[in-house]
mmCIF file with all atom_site columns, C-alpha atoms in Angstrom:
data_model
loop_
_atom_site.group_PDB
_atom_site.id
_atom_site.type_symbol
_atom_site.label_atom_id
_atom_site.label_alt_id
_atom_site.label_comp_id
_atom_site.label_asym_id
_atom_site.label_entity_id
_atom_site.label_seq_id
_atom_site.pdbx_PDB_ins_code
_atom_site.Cartn_x
_atom_site.Cartn_y
_atom_site.Cartn_z
_atom_site.occupancy
_atom_site.B_iso_or_equiv
_atom_site.pdbx_formal_charge
_atom_site.auth_seq_id
_atom_site.auth_comp_id
_atom_site.auth_asym_id
_atom_site.auth_atom_id
_atom_site.pdbx_PDB_model_num
ATOM 1  C CA . MET A 1 1  ? 9.658   -4.600  -17.836 1.00 0.00 ? 6  MET A CA 1
ATOM 2  C CA . ALA A 1 2  ? 11.652  -6.127  -15.002 1.00 0.00 ? 7  ALA A CA 1
ATOM 3  C CA . LYS A 1 3  ? 10.072  -9.287  -13.726 1.00 0.00 ? 8  LYS A CA 1
ATOM 4  C CA . ASP A 1 4  ? 11.177  -11.681 -11.027 1.00 0.00 ? 9  ASP A CA 1
ATOM 5  C CA . PHE A 1 5  ? 10.122  -15.026 -12.471 1.00 0.00 ? 10 PHE A CA 1
ATOM 6  C CA . THR A 1 6  ? 10.928  -16.919 -9.273  1.00 0.00 ? 11 THR A CA 1
ATOM 7  C CA . SER A 1 7  ? 8.332   -15.126 -7.173  1.00 0.00 ? 12 SER A CA 1
ATOM 8  C CA . GLY A 1 8  ? 5.775   -13.998 -9.789  1.00 0.00 ? 13 GLY A CA 1
ATOM 9  C CA . TRP A 1 9  ? 5.882   -10.219 -9.321  1.00 0.00 ? 14 TRP A CA 1
ATOM 10 C CA . ASP A 1 10 ? 6.968   -7.243  -11.402 1.00 0.00 ? 15 ASP A CA 1
ATOM 11 C CA . ILE A 1 11 ? 7.125   -3.484  -10.901 1.00 0.00 ? 16 ILE A CA 1
ATOM 12 C CA . GLU A 1 12 ? 3.594   -2.924  -12.179 1.00 0.00 ? 17 GLU A CA 1
ATOM 13 C CA . SER A 1 13 ? 2.106   -5.479  -9.790  1.00 0.00 ? 18 SER A CA 1
ATOM 14 C CA . LEU A 1 14 ? 4.021   -3.949  -6.871  1.00 0.00 ? 19 LEU A CA 1
ATOM 15 C CA . ASN A 1 15 ? 2.754   -0.470  -7.790  1.00 0.00 ? 20 ASN A CA 1
ATOM 16 C CA . LYS A 1 16 ? -0.796  -1.782  -8.087  1.00 0.00 ? 21 LYS A CA 1
ATOM 17 C CA . SER A 1 17 ? -0.682  -3.557  -4.732  1.00 0.00 ? 22 SER A CA 1
ATOM 18 C CA . TYR A 1 18 ? 0.815   -0.452  -3.076  1.00 0.00 ? 23 TYR A CA 1
ATOM 19 C CA . ARG A 1 19 ? -1.968  1.762   -4.486  1.00 0.00 ? 24 ARG A CA 1
ATOM 20 C CA . GLN A 1 20 ? -4.625  -0.711  -3.343  1.00 0.00 ? 25 GLN A CA 1
ATOM 21 C CA . GLY A 1 21 ? -3.095  -0.792  0.134   1.00 0.00 ? 26 GLY A CA 1
ATOM 22 C CA . TYR A 1 22 ? -2.925  3.003   0.228   1.00 0.00 ? 27 TYR A CA 1
ATOM 23 C CA . ILE A 1 23 ? -6.614  3.281   -0.605  1.00 0.00 ? 28 ILE A CA 1
ATOM 24 C CA . ALA A 1 24 ? -7.456  0.664   2.024   1.00 0.00 ? 29 ALA A CA 1
ATOM 25 C CA . GLY A 1 25 ? -5.453  2.621   4.604   1.00 0.00 ? 30 GLY A CA 1
ATOM 26 C CA . THR A 1 26 ? -7.158  5.919   3.805   1.00 0.00 ? 31 THR A CA 1
ATOM 27 C CA . MET A 1 27 ? -10.517 4.177   4.155   1.00 0.00 ? 32 MET A CA 1
ATOM 28 C CA . GLY A 1 28 ? -9.561  2.904   7.611   1.00 0.00 ? 33 GLY A CA 1
ATOM 29 C CA . MET A 1 29 ? -9.631  -0.760  6.633   1.00 0.00 ? 34 MET A CA 1
ATOM 30 C CA . GLY A 1 30 ? -7.660  -3.218  8.743   1.00 0.00 ? 35 GLY A CA 1
ATOM 31 C CA . ARG A 1 31 ? -4.318  -4.731  7.779   1.00 0.00 ? 36 ARG A CA 1
ATOM 32 C CA . ASP A 1 32 ? -6.011  -8.129  7.780   1.00 0.00 ? 37 ASP A CA 1
ATOM 33 C CA . ARG A 1 33 ? -7.863  -7.086  4.594   1.00 0.00 ? 38 ARG A CA 1
ATOM 34 C CA . CYS A 1 34 ? -4.738  -7.585  2.472   1.00 0.00 ? 39 CYS A CA 1
ATOM 35 C CA . PRO A 1 35 ? -5.788  -9.736  -0.501  1.00 0.00 ? 40 PRO A CA 1
ATOM 36 C CA . TYR A 1 36 ? -2.244  -10.903 -1.310  1.00 0.00 ? 41 TYR A CA 1
ATOM 37 C CA . HIS A 1 37 ? -0.492  -14.022 -0.040  1.00 0.00 ? 42 HIS A CA 1
ATOM 38 C CA . GLY A 1 38 ? 2.966   -13.699 -1.591  1.00 0.00 ? 43 GLY A CA 1
ATOM 39 C CA . GLU A 1 39 ? 5.475   -12.214 0.849   1.00 0.00 ? 44 GLU A CA 1
ATOM 40 C CA . ILE A 1 40 ? 6.824   -9.450  -1.406  1.00 0.00 ? 45 ILE A CA 1
ATOM 41 C CA . ILE A 1 41 ? 3.521   -8.372  -2.947  1.00 0.00 ? 46 ILE A CA 1
ATOM 42 C CA . ALA A 1 42 ? 1.822   -8.419  0.476   1.00 0.00 ? 47 ALA A CA 1
ATOM 43 C CA . ALA A 1 43 ? 4.643   -6.264  1.872   1.00 0.00 ? 48 ALA A CA 1
ATOM 44 C CA . SER A 1 44 ? 4.025   -3.769  -0.929  1.00 0.00 ? 49 SER A CA 1
ATOM 45 C CA . TRP A 1 45 ? 0.306   -3.666  -0.071  1.00 0.00 ? 50 TRP A CA 1
ATOM 46 C CA . GLU A 1 46 ? 1.129   -3.212  3.632   1.00 0.00 ? 51 GLU A CA 1
ATOM 47 C CA . ALA A 1 47 ? 3.531   -0.346  2.869   1.00 0.00 ? 52 ALA A CA 1
ATOM 48 C CA . GLY A 1 48 ? 0.766   1.407   0.946   1.00 0.00 ? 53 GLY A CA 1
ATOM 49 C CA . TRP A 1 49 ? -1.700  0.643   3.725   1.00 0.00 ? 54 TRP A CA 1
ATOM 50 C CA . GLU A 1 50 ? 0.606   2.176   6.353   1.00 0.00 ? 55 GLU A CA 1
ATOM 51 C CA . ASP A 1 51 ? 1.166   5.300   4.231   1.00 0.00 ? 56 ASP A CA 1
ATOM 52 C CA . GLY A 1 52 ? -2.565  5.644   3.581   1.00 0.00 ? 57 GLY A CA 1
ATOM 53 C CA . LEU A 1 53 ? -3.369  5.202   7.257   1.00 0.00 ? 58 LEU A CA 1
ATOM 54 C CA . ASP A 1 54 ? -0.762  7.827   8.204   1.00 0.00 ? 59 ASP A CA 1
ATOM 55 C CA . GLU A 1 55 ? -2.172  10.240  5.614   1.00 0.00 ? 60 GLU A CA 1
ATOM 56 C CA . SER A 1 56 ? -5.699  9.673   6.890   1.00 0.00 ? 61 SER A CA 1
ATOM 57 C CA . ARG A 1 57 ? -4.618  10.357  10.472  1.00 0.00 ? 62 ARG A CA 1
ATOM 58 C CA . LEU A 1 58 ? -2.822  13.543  9.433   1.00 0.00 ? 63 LEU A CA 1
ATOM 59 C CA . LYS A 1 59 ? -5.918  14.815  7.651   1.00 0.00 ? 64 LYS A CA 1
ATOM 60 C CA . GLN A 1 60 ? -8.115  14.003  10.644  1.00 0.00 ? 65 GLN A CA 1
ATOM 61 C CA . SER A 1 61 ? -5.777  15.915  12.941  1.00 0.00 ? 66 SER A CA 1
ATOM 62 C CA . GLY A 1 62 ? -5.730  18.898  10.581  1.00 0.00 ? 67 GLY A CA 1
ATOM 63 C CA . ASN A 1 63 ? -2.037  18.510  9.757   1.00 0.00 ? 68 ASN A CA 1
ATOM 64 C CA . VAL A 1 64 ? -2.107  17.943  6.017   1.00 0.00 ? 69 VAL A CA 1
ATOM 65 C CA . ARG A 1 65 ? 1.260   16.830  4.650   1.00 0.00 ? 70 ARG A CA 1
ATOM 66 C CA . GLN A 1 66 ? 2.715   19.180  2.040   1.00 0.00 ? 71 GLN A CA 1
ATOM 67 C CA . SER A 1 67 ? 4.015   17.597  -1.170  1.00 0.00 ? 72 SER A CA 1
ATOM 68 C CA . ALA A 1 68 ? 7.561   18.433  -2.197  1.00 0.00 ? 73 ALA A CA 1
#
């Protein structure tokens, strides 16, 4: 498992924070609800949040994104 010991994150924690952000975005929660304080892990959460928010908006508009 690759781990960056200087900043305290690894691939699993980035994936987890992304998934949590994605769920928050699909639920319409605000960006200010990010529970992370570290710059990299918070950016991962925000990326998931943005993707979840986009997905939620697409579903509301009736334009469901097709998976490749």
